[in-house]
Amino acid sequence: MRLLAQVRERASNRTMRDRLVWQAASLLLAYPDDGLADRLDTVDELLGHTGGSAAALLGRTVAALRALEPMAAATGYVETFDMRRRATMYLTYWTAGDTRNRGREMLRFAGAYRDAGVEPPRAEAPDYLPVVLEFAATVDPEAGRRLLTEHRVPIDILRGALVDATSPYQHAIAAVCETLPVATDQEARRAERLAEAGPPTEAVGLQPFTLTVPPKRTQGG
């Protein structure tokens, strides 16, 4: 992994610490498939190169996932992220909802990836939080930080939903929040309003993307 190779050389500045957090969070927020144990080992290695409260939060998610049986981890993930609208990791869902603006907002993510010299993912929407975190960690930390900061409100809604669900993933999201500017009072109020009222709606088809709330996963999918 490119990021691990870089941190082994030595990294103590804020940007590198944030990149470590973003990479670790991206790995932890992935669906717990057969590669989960290897990802947790990688996260432990990443956390060995950093410290502080964000690392401690990520460590709590690691410990919780290690304590789960594979079936329980998979079931819990689906129940958390696929069955709860507020826990969606598609960031533009809360800023644009099912409106024509959402397609444009997702194109902004795709454009940021291309501007940094990489193609948007084919298997996932460009606004999917683990994808954004991976981009920020391994491709363009400043562009990634901007995308995350601009979508602080959806991230805060997600964190609140995970806290309410007592999900171990709440700690990973809290760690990401520690890398971003402190939420303003206006952002906090907006997050509360959106969490209560839901995202904007509009009966218009979206092009080129059509994802809204993540689809339910089938066992083994």
XYZ file of N, CA and C in Angstrom:
663
model
N 0.848 -1.190 0.000
C 0.000 0.000 0.000
C 0.882 1.236 0.000
N 0.608 2.145 -0.918
C 1.441 3.318 -1.092
C 1.545 4.162 0.172
N 0.437 4.371 0.859
C 0.464 5.216 2.047
C 1.339 4.610 3.130
N 1.251 3.299 3.332
C 2.091 2.654 4.337
C 3.565 2.818 3.996
N 3.898 2.717 2.727
C 5.292 2.885 2.331
C 5.781 4.280 2.677
N 4.926 5.267 2.543
C 5.304 6.639 2.853
C 5.467 6.857 4.348
N 4.556 6.323 5.138
C 4.640 6.589 6.572
C 5.803 5.851 7.212
N 6.237 4.745 6.617
C 7.389 4.050 7.169
C 8.648 4.919 7.094
N 8.683 5.833 6.101
C 9.834 6.704 5.968
C 9.881 7.752 7.084
N 8.733 8.088 7.606
C 8.584 9.001 8.739
C 7.581 10.076 8.387
N 6.598 10.302 9.244
C 5.603 11.330 8.997
C 5.079 11.840 10.314
N 5.218 13.138 10.534
C 4.748 13.702 11.792
C 3.891 14.940 11.579
N 3.756 15.400 10.335
C 2.983 16.620 10.118
C 1.493 16.325 10.132
N 0.714 17.386 10.237
C -0.733 17.229 10.373
C -1.358 16.534 9.166
N -0.911 16.919 7.959
C -1.511 16.320 6.773
C -1.319 14.813 6.757
N -0.124 14.352 7.092
C 0.091 12.909 7.087
C -0.722 12.226 8.173
N -0.820 12.841 9.348
C -1.643 12.242 10.408
C -3.095 12.122 9.954
N -3.597 13.165 9.301
C -4.975 13.112 8.808
C -5.133 12.046 7.736
N -4.143 11.913 6.873
C -4.210 10.891 5.830
C -4.266 9.493 6.441
N -3.519 9.282 7.499
C -3.567 7.991 8.183
C -4.964 7.725 8.734
N -5.568 8.747 9.313
C -6.930 8.604 9.841
C -7.904 8.296 8.715
N -7.793 9.027 7.624
C -8.714 8.814 6.501
C -8.577 7.416 5.920
N -7.333 6.965 5.750
C -7.137 5.629 5.201
C -7.689 4.559 6.134
N -7.407 4.710 7.422
C -7.896 3.733 8.390
C -9.418 3.709 8.413
N -10.038 4.886 8.423
C -11.498 4.959 8.452
C -12.100 4.347 7.195
N -11.480 4.597 6.045
C -11.982 4.023 4.797
C -11.988 2.501 4.861
N -10.926 1.932 5.398
C -10.846 0.471 5.511
C -11.876 -0.066 6.501
N -12.075 0.646 7.594
C -13.020 0.180 8.616
C -14.466 0.279 8.151
N -14.756 1.236 7.272
C -16.135 1.452 6.823
C -16.512 0.584 5.632
N -15.589 -0.237 5.162
C -15.900 -1.165 4.073
C -16.753 -2.324 4.596
N -17.509 -2.915 3.681
C -18.337 -4.065 4.062
C -17.446 -5.175 4.615
N -17.809 -5.774 5.757
C -16.960 -6.792 6.400
C -17.022 -8.147 5.704
N -16.338 -8.230 4.583
C -16.294 -9.476 3.825
C -15.133 -10.341 4.307
N -14.699 -11.273 3.472
C -13.618 -12.180 3.875
C -12.284 -11.469 4.081
N -12.171 -10.256 3.578
C -10.932 -9.506 3.747
C -10.885 -8.664 5.000
N -11.894 -8.779 5.862
C -11.956 -7.916 7.047
C -10.737 -8.080 7.947
N -10.341 -9.302 8.240
C -9.216 -9.514 9.159
C -7.952 -8.846 8.639
N -7.689 -8.965 7.332
C -6.510 -8.327 6.760
C -6.613 -6.806 6.847
N -7.818 -6.263 6.631
C -7.981 -4.813 6.719
C -7.753 -4.328 8.150
N -8.224 -5.084 9.122
C -8.014 -4.694 10.508
C -6.534 -4.718 10.855
N -5.810 -5.689 10.325
C -4.361 -5.727 10.551
C -3.692 -4.499 9.939
N -4.150 -4.113 8.744
C -3.587 -2.923 8.097
C -3.882 -1.671 8.906
N -5.105 -1.576 9.427
C -5.454 -0.426 10.254
C -4.570 -0.377 11.495
N -4.345 -1.514 12.133
C -3.462 -1.542 13.299
C -2.066 -1.029 12.938
N -1.589 -1.411 11.769
C -0.266 -0.944 11.345
C -0.271 0.562 11.107
N -1.320 1.059 10.473
C -1.437 2.497 10.260
C -1.459 3.250 11.586
N -2.234 2.747 12.539
C -2.362 3.426 13.823
C -1.064 3.372 14.616
N -0.211 2.413 14.292
C 1.081 2.345 14.946
C 1.994 3.501 14.580
N 1.619 4.245 13.526
C 2.430 5.382 13.087
C 1.821 6.711 13.502
N 0.774 6.692 14.276
C 0.151 7.934 14.711
C -0.387 7.746 16.124
N -0.996 8.782 16.669
C -1.531 8.693 18.023
C -2.607 9.739 18.219
N -2.906 10.038 19.441
C -3.921 11.032 19.733
C -5.315 10.449 19.809
N -6.277 11.336 19.988
C -7.653 10.899 20.203
C -8.257 10.250 18.972
N -7.900 10.716 17.769
C -8.455 10.103 16.556
C -8.012 8.655 16.441
N -6.740 8.402 16.731
C -6.238 7.029 16.676
C -6.931 6.161 17.719
N -7.175 6.731 18.900
C -7.867 5.978 19.948
C -9.287 5.626 19.520
N -9.956 6.551 18.852
C -11.314 6.292 18.377
C -11.318 5.177 17.335
N -10.396 5.253 16.403
C -10.311 4.203 15.385
C -10.010 2.850 16.024
N -9.169 2.864 17.049
C -8.851 1.627 17.746
C -10.078 0.995 18.392
N -11.019 1.817 18.829
C -12.248 1.284 19.421
C -13.077 0.542 18.373
N -13.127 1.097 17.161
C -13.853 0.397 16.100
C -13.155 -0.905 15.748
N -11.828 -0.889 15.667
C -11.074 -2.103 15.381
C -11.385 -3.176 16.420
N -11.313 -2.808 17.695
C -11.544 -3.782 18.762
C -12.950 -4.359 18.697
N -13.927 -3.500 18.412
C -15.310 -3.968 18.346
C -15.516 -4.938 17.188
N -14.907 -4.650 16.036
C -15.068 -5.530 14.878
C -14.328 -6.847 15.075
N -13.186 -6.802 15.744
C -12.455 -8.050 16.007
C -13.246 -8.966 16.942
N -14.071 -8.379 17.780
C -14.816 -9.169 18.757
C -16.049 -9.842 18.158
N -16.394 -9.490 16.920
C -17.605 -10.024 16.292
C -17.304 -11.255 15.453
N -18.231 -12.191 15.451
C -18.174 -13.290 14.504
C -18.448 -12.740 13.100
N -17.886 -13.351 12.049
C -18.061 -12.832 10.693
C -19.518 -12.591 10.306
N -20.401 -13.532 10.626
C -21.802 -13.364 10.271
C -22.419 -12.179 11.009
N -22.081 -12.023 12.286
C -22.608 -10.911 13.064
C -22.102 -9.585 12.535
N -20.835 -9.548 12.117
C -20.275 -8.312 11.565
C -20.998 -7.923 10.279
N -21.235 -8.899 9.401
C -21.908 -8.622 8.135
C -23.350 -8.193 8.360
N -24.044 -8.911 9.249
C -25.442 -8.572 9.533
C -25.544 -7.182 10.150
N -24.660 -6.888 11.083
C -24.685 -5.583 11.729
C -24.417 -4.464 10.753
N -23.529 -4.682 9.811
C -23.218 -3.667 8.809
C -24.446 -3.363 7.946
N -25.091 -4.413 7.478
C -26.282 -4.236 6.642
C -27.373 -3.513 7.420
N -27.623 -3.937 8.646
C -28.660 -3.302 9.450
C -28.340 -1.840 9.736
N -27.074 -1.527 9.841
C -26.671 -0.164 10.164
C -26.742 0.748 8.946
N -26.081 0.367 7.873
C -25.920 1.275 6.745
C -26.950 1.101 5.637
N -27.537 -0.080 5.506
C -28.473 -0.316 4.421
C -29.930 -0.157 4.847
N -30.184 -0.261 6.125
C -31.569 -0.217 6.609
C -31.931 1.112 7.274
N -30.970 1.981 7.479
C -31.232 3.263 8.138
C -30.923 4.402 7.173
N -31.934 5.156 6.811
C -31.728 6.267 5.881
C -30.707 7.256 6.413
N -30.782 7.573 7.705
C -29.867 8.571 8.272
C -28.425 8.094 8.272
N -28.208 6.797 8.152
C -26.851 6.258 8.200
C -26.257 6.025 6.813
N -26.858 6.594 5.784
C -26.285 6.429 4.454
C -24.907 7.089 4.391
N -23.979 6.465 3.655
C -22.652 7.040 3.474
C -22.511 7.742 2.123
N -23.626 7.952 1.427
C -23.614 8.724 0.190
C -23.848 10.192 0.547
N -22.807 10.991 0.473
C -22.826 12.323 1.067
C -23.809 13.276 0.403
N -24.028 13.143 -0.904
C -24.930 14.083 -1.562
C -26.393 13.772 -1.297
N -26.670 12.642 -0.689
C -28.058 12.323 -0.356
C -28.654 13.396 0.538
N -27.862 13.924 1.458
C -28.376 14.921 2.396
C -28.302 16.337 1.861
N -27.430 16.609 0.918
C -27.325 17.963 0.395
C -28.241 18.194 -0.800
N -28.585 17.140 -1.532
C -29.409 17.320 -2.725
C -30.599 16.376 -2.797
N -30.581 15.273 -2.056
C -31.712 14.349 -2.079
C -31.980 13.821 -3.476
N -33.240 13.547 -3.767
C -33.630 13.058 -5.092
C -34.017 14.236 -5.979
N -33.073 15.118 -6.231
C -33.314 16.251 -7.116
C -32.271 16.239 -8.220
N -32.514 17.037 -9.244
C -31.562 17.086 -10.362
C -30.219 17.650 -9.893
N -30.219 18.384 -8.786
C -28.956 18.916 -8.267
C -28.012 17.812 -7.810
N -28.556 16.673 -7.456
C -27.690 15.617 -6.934
C -26.743 15.087 -8.000
N -27.239 14.944 -9.196
C -26.371 14.511 -10.271
C -25.217 15.479 -10.478
N -25.514 16.787 -10.420
C -24.466 17.783 -10.582
C -23.471 17.718 -9.425
N -23.992 17.508 -8.215
C -23.089 17.446 -7.062
C -22.164 16.240 -7.147
N -22.674 15.110 -7.602
C -21.813 13.941 -7.733
C -20.780 14.138 -8.841
N -21.147 14.904 -9.868
C -20.183 15.202 -10.915
C -19.033 16.052 -10.370
N -19.298 16.848 -9.343
C -18.224 17.628 -8.723
C -17.197 16.705 -8.072
N -17.678 15.634 -7.440
C -16.759 14.654 -6.869
C -15.937 14.002 -7.990
N -16.625 13.575 -9.035
C -15.934 12.924 -10.145
C -14.916 13.869 -10.774
N -15.293 15.141 -10.904
C -14.371 16.126 -11.464
C -13.140 16.321 -10.599
N -13.324 16.298 -9.282
C -12.180 16.436 -8.375
C -11.222 15.270 -8.536
N -11.765 14.067 -8.725
C -10.904 12.906 -8.922
C -10.110 13.040 -10.223
N -10.793 13.436 -11.294
C -10.107 13.558 -12.581
C -9.067 14.668 -12.544
N -9.383 15.770 -11.875
C -8.418 16.861 -11.756
C -7.150 16.405 -11.048
N -7.286 15.410 -10.167
C -6.134 14.882 -9.434
C -5.430 13.770 -10.196
N -5.934 13.448 -11.396
C -5.259 12.477 -12.235
C -5.735 11.047 -12.108
N -6.899 10.821 -11.476
C -7.432 9.469 -11.350
C -8.865 9.438 -11.872
N -9.297 8.279 -12.287
C -10.667 8.113 -12.755
C -11.592 7.838 -11.578
N -12.833 8.326 -11.627
C -13.801 7.999 -10.575
C -14.026 6.493 -10.517
N -14.415 5.973 -9.368
C -14.627 4.520 -9.242
C -15.780 4.074 -10.123
N -15.657 2.877 -10.664
C -16.727 2.324 -11.500
C -17.723 1.509 -10.691
N -17.258 0.947 -9.593
C -18.122 0.063 -8.814
C -18.893 0.791 -7.724
N -18.648 2.086 -7.550
C -19.291 2.819 -6.468
C -19.498 4.263 -6.890
N -20.475 4.936 -6.299
C -20.714 6.351 -6.578
C -19.560 7.192 -6.036
N -19.222 8.304 -6.695
C -18.060 9.088 -6.283
C -18.229 9.806 -4.951
N -19.475 9.927 -4.470
C -19.698 10.615 -3.190
C -19.764 9.653 -2.016
N -19.486 8.392 -2.243
C -19.526 7.380 -1.181
C -18.370 7.641 -0.218
N -18.668 7.799 1.049
C -17.684 8.266 2.015
C -16.388 7.455 2.022
N -16.420 6.120 2.048
C -15.146 5.389 2.012
C -14.308 5.702 0.768
N -14.962 5.962 -0.370
C -14.242 6.335 -1.580
C -13.584 7.695 -1.407
N -14.328 8.657 -0.853
C -13.790 10.003 -0.637
C -12.603 9.950 0.331
N -12.726 9.153 1.377
C -11.641 9.014 2.344
C -10.407 8.387 1.707
N -10.598 7.375 0.881
C -9.475 6.740 0.185
C -8.784 7.745 -0.732
N -9.574 8.533 -1.441
C -9.019 9.567 -2.324
C -8.209 10.577 -1.517
N -8.772 11.044 -0.408
C -8.074 12.030 0.420
C -6.789 11.462 1.003
N -6.802 10.182 1.327
C -5.643 9.561 1.964
C -4.522 9.276 0.982
N -4.853 8.831 -0.212
C -3.830 8.274 -1.094
C -3.594 9.046 -2.382
N -4.495 9.985 -2.734
C -4.346 10.670 -4.018
C -4.069 12.164 -3.844
N -5.044 12.888 -3.289
C -4.913 14.348 -3.164
C -5.491 14.780 -1.826
N -4.658 14.906 -0.792
C -5.189 15.218 0.537
C -5.892 16.571 0.627
N -5.420 17.559 -0.119
C -6.061 18.871 -0.020
C -7.417 18.887 -0.708
N -7.489 18.295 -1.906
C -8.786 18.211 -2.585
C -9.737 17.333 -1.780
N -9.217 16.242 -1.226
C -10.060 15.379 -0.402
C -10.548 16.083 0.840
N -9.668 16.857 1.472
C -10.088 17.589 2.670
C -11.208 18.578 2.328
N -11.093 19.240 1.164
C -12.146 20.178 0.767
C -13.484 19.472 0.607
N -13.473 18.310 -0.056
C -14.721 17.577 -0.246
C -15.331 17.167 1.090
N -14.497 16.698 1.992
C -14.997 16.282 3.310
C -15.518 17.477 4.091
N -14.794 18.593 4.057
C -15.211 19.782 4.807
C -16.501 20.347 4.258
N -16.628 20.374 2.927
C -17.854 20.885 2.308
C -19.066 20.026 2.648
N -18.829 18.786 3.006
C -19.924 17.858 3.332
C -19.889 17.474 4.807
N -19.474 18.419 5.629
C -19.427 18.189 7.071
C -20.820 17.904 7.632
N -21.833 18.571 7.125
C -23.191 18.357 7.642
C -23.653 16.912 7.425
N -23.551 16.348 6.195
C -23.916 14.933 6.042
C -23.098 14.004 6.922
N -21.821 14.311 7.111
C -20.989 13.464 7.968
C -21.476 13.541 9.413
N -21.882 14.728 9.856
C -22.402 14.861 11.213
C -23.734 14.131 11.378
N -24.567 14.152 10.347
C -25.824 13.404 10.410
C -25.522 11.911 10.538
N -24.574 11.440 9.756
C -24.172 10.038 9.834
C -23.659 9.699 11.221
N -22.820 10.536 11.763
C -22.290 10.268 13.103
C -23.418 10.197 14.132
N -24.364 11.131 14.054
C -25.485 11.106 14.985
C -26.308 9.840 14.867
N -26.525 9.378 13.631
C -27.289 8.151 13.428
C -26.564 6.953 14.025
N -25.245 6.921 13.884
C -24.475 5.796 14.415
C -24.422 5.840 15.937
N -24.380 7.035 16.505
C -24.444 7.154 17.973
C -25.778 6.630 18.474
N -26.864 7.031 17.815
C -28.198 6.583 18.227
C -28.335 5.063 18.121
N -27.643 4.477 17.145
C -27.710 3.029 16.949
C -26.684 2.276 17.798
N -25.921 3.022 18.606
C -24.815 2.457 19.403
C -23.913 1.579 18.542
N -23.623 2.054 17.345
C -22.814 1.301 16.393
C -21.327 1.525 16.657
N -20.520 0.489 16.555
C -19.070 0.675 16.717
C -18.458 1.548 15.634
N -19.175 1.729 14.520
C -18.663 2.577 13.448
C -18.716 4.063 13.818
N -19.456 4.405 14.863
C -19.531 5.806 15.276
C -18.149 6.353 15.594
N -17.263 5.521 16.130
C -15.939 5.996 16.534
C -15.081 6.311 15.318
N -15.238 5.542 14.253
C -14.488 5.818 13.027
C -14.922 7.153 12.424
N -16.231 7.418 12.434
C -16.719 8.686 11.897
C -16.283 9.836 12.794
N -16.310 9.641 14.093
C -15.845 10.682 15.019
C -14.376 11.007 14.771
N -13.584 9.987 14.446
C -12.166 10.213 14.144
C -12.016 11.070 12.893
N -12.837 10.795 11.875
C -12.803 11.616 10.664
C -13.157 13.058 10.998
N -14.167 13.255 11.824
C -14.584 14.608 12.200
C -13.451 15.375 12.890
N -12.587 14.665 13.595
C -11.477 15.323 14.272
C -10.447 15.881 13.303
N -10.463 15.422 12.062
C -9.537 15.940 11.057
C -10.103 17.159 10.336
N -11.356 17.509 10.609
C -12.035 18.591 9.911
C -12.219 19.793 10.838
N -12.461 20.972 10.273
C -12.742 22.135 11.116
C -13.943 21.866 12.020
N -13.937 22.453 13.189
C -15.044 22.289 14.122
C -16.327 22.795 13.464
N -17.393 22.028 13.588
C -18.671 22.424 12.994
C -19.160 23.730 13.604
N -19.636 24.631 12.754
C -20.195 25.884 13.239
C -21.596 25.644 13.808
N -22.099 26.636 14.535
C -23.467 26.535 15.065
C -24.465 26.382 13.921
N -24.225 27.093 12.831
C -25.119 26.995 11.679
C -25.108 25.594 11.091
N -23.929 24.991 10.984
C -23.832 23.630 10.459
C -24.517 22.641 11.390
N -24.363 22.837 12.697
C -24.995 21.936 13.657
C -26.517 22.020 13.556
N -27.035 23.245 13.422
C -28.492 23.403 13.303
C -29.003 22.797 11.997
N -28.232 22.980 10.925
C -28.647 22.417 9.642
C -28.676 20.896 9.706
N -27.683 20.310 10.346
C -27.655 18.855 10.485
C -28.872 18.368 11.261
N -29.233 19.072 12.319
C -30.403 18.689 13.109
C -31.674 18.774 12.277
N -31.819 19.863 11.510
C -33.028 20.031 10.692
C -33.132 18.946 9.631
N -32.017 18.659 8.949
C -32.043 17.643 7.905
C -32.328 16.259 8.484
N -31.741 15.965 9.637
C -31.961 14.659 10.255
C -33.429 14.460 10.597
N -34.107 15.551 10.971
C -35.523 15.465 11.333
C -36.430 15.465 10.106
N -36.132 16.342 9.132
C -37.042 16.538 8.005
C -36.696 15.683 6.793
N -35.445 15.236 6.686
C -35.033 14.480 5.525
C -34.476 15.383 4.442
N -33.910 14.800 3.396
C -33.273 15.565 2.329
C -34.297 16.182 1.392
N -33.843 17.087 0.494
C -34.750 17.631 -0.520
C -35.286 16.515 -1.407
N -36.487 16.713 -1.944
C -37.083 15.707 -2.833
C -37.572 16.375 -4.104
N -37.567 15.607 -5.164
C -38.036 16.094 -6.450
C -38.219 14.891 -7.353
N -39.327 14.784 -8.009
C -39.616 13.625 -8.860
C -38.966 13.796 -10.228
N -37.643 13.788 -10.233
C -36.900 13.958 -11.474
C -35.834 12.881 -11.551
N -35.704 12.213 -12.691
C -34.660 11.218 -12.852
C -33.285 11.860 -12.843
N -32.317 11.172 -12.305
C -30.969 11.699 -12.194
C -30.061 11.072 -13.237
N -29.283 11.905 -13.886
C -28.275 11.444 -14.823
C -26.978 12.165 -14.505
N -25.847 11.482 -14.563
C -25.686 10.093 -14.964
C -25.791 9.124 -13.806
N -25.955 9.594 -12.565
C -26.013 8.724 -11.400
C -27.441 8.633 -10.901
N -27.820 7.473 -10.350
C -29.188 7.306 -9.869
C -29.258 6.740 -8.469
N -28.130 6.603 -7.787
C -28.155 6.030 -6.441
C -28.746 7.009 -5.442
N -29.515 6.476 -4.495
C -29.961 7.294 -3.363
C -29.520 6.553 -2.114
N -30.476 6.055 -1.315
C -30.094 5.254 -0.164
C -29.432 3.971 -0.648
N -28.344 3.521 -0.023
C -27.655 2.318 -0.483
C -28.602 1.131 -0.591
N -28.458 0.303 -1.607
C -29.332 -0.861 -1.753
C -29.067 -1.888 -0.679
N -30.088 -2.668 -0.389
C -29.912 -3.743 0.575
C -28.948 -4.775 -0.004
N -28.109 -5.311 0.851
C -27.156 -6.312 0.420
C -27.754 -7.697 0.590
N -27.452 -8.560 -0.335
C -27.832 -9.959 -0.167
C -26.679 -10.686 0.490
N -26.967 -11.759 1.174
C -25.935 -12.496 1.879
C -24.851 -12.926 0.890
N -23.620 -12.622 1.233
C -22.503 -12.973 0.371
C -22.289 -11.984 -0.751
N -23.138 -10.874 -0.810
C -22.966 -9.913 -1.897
C -22.049 -8.809 -1.512
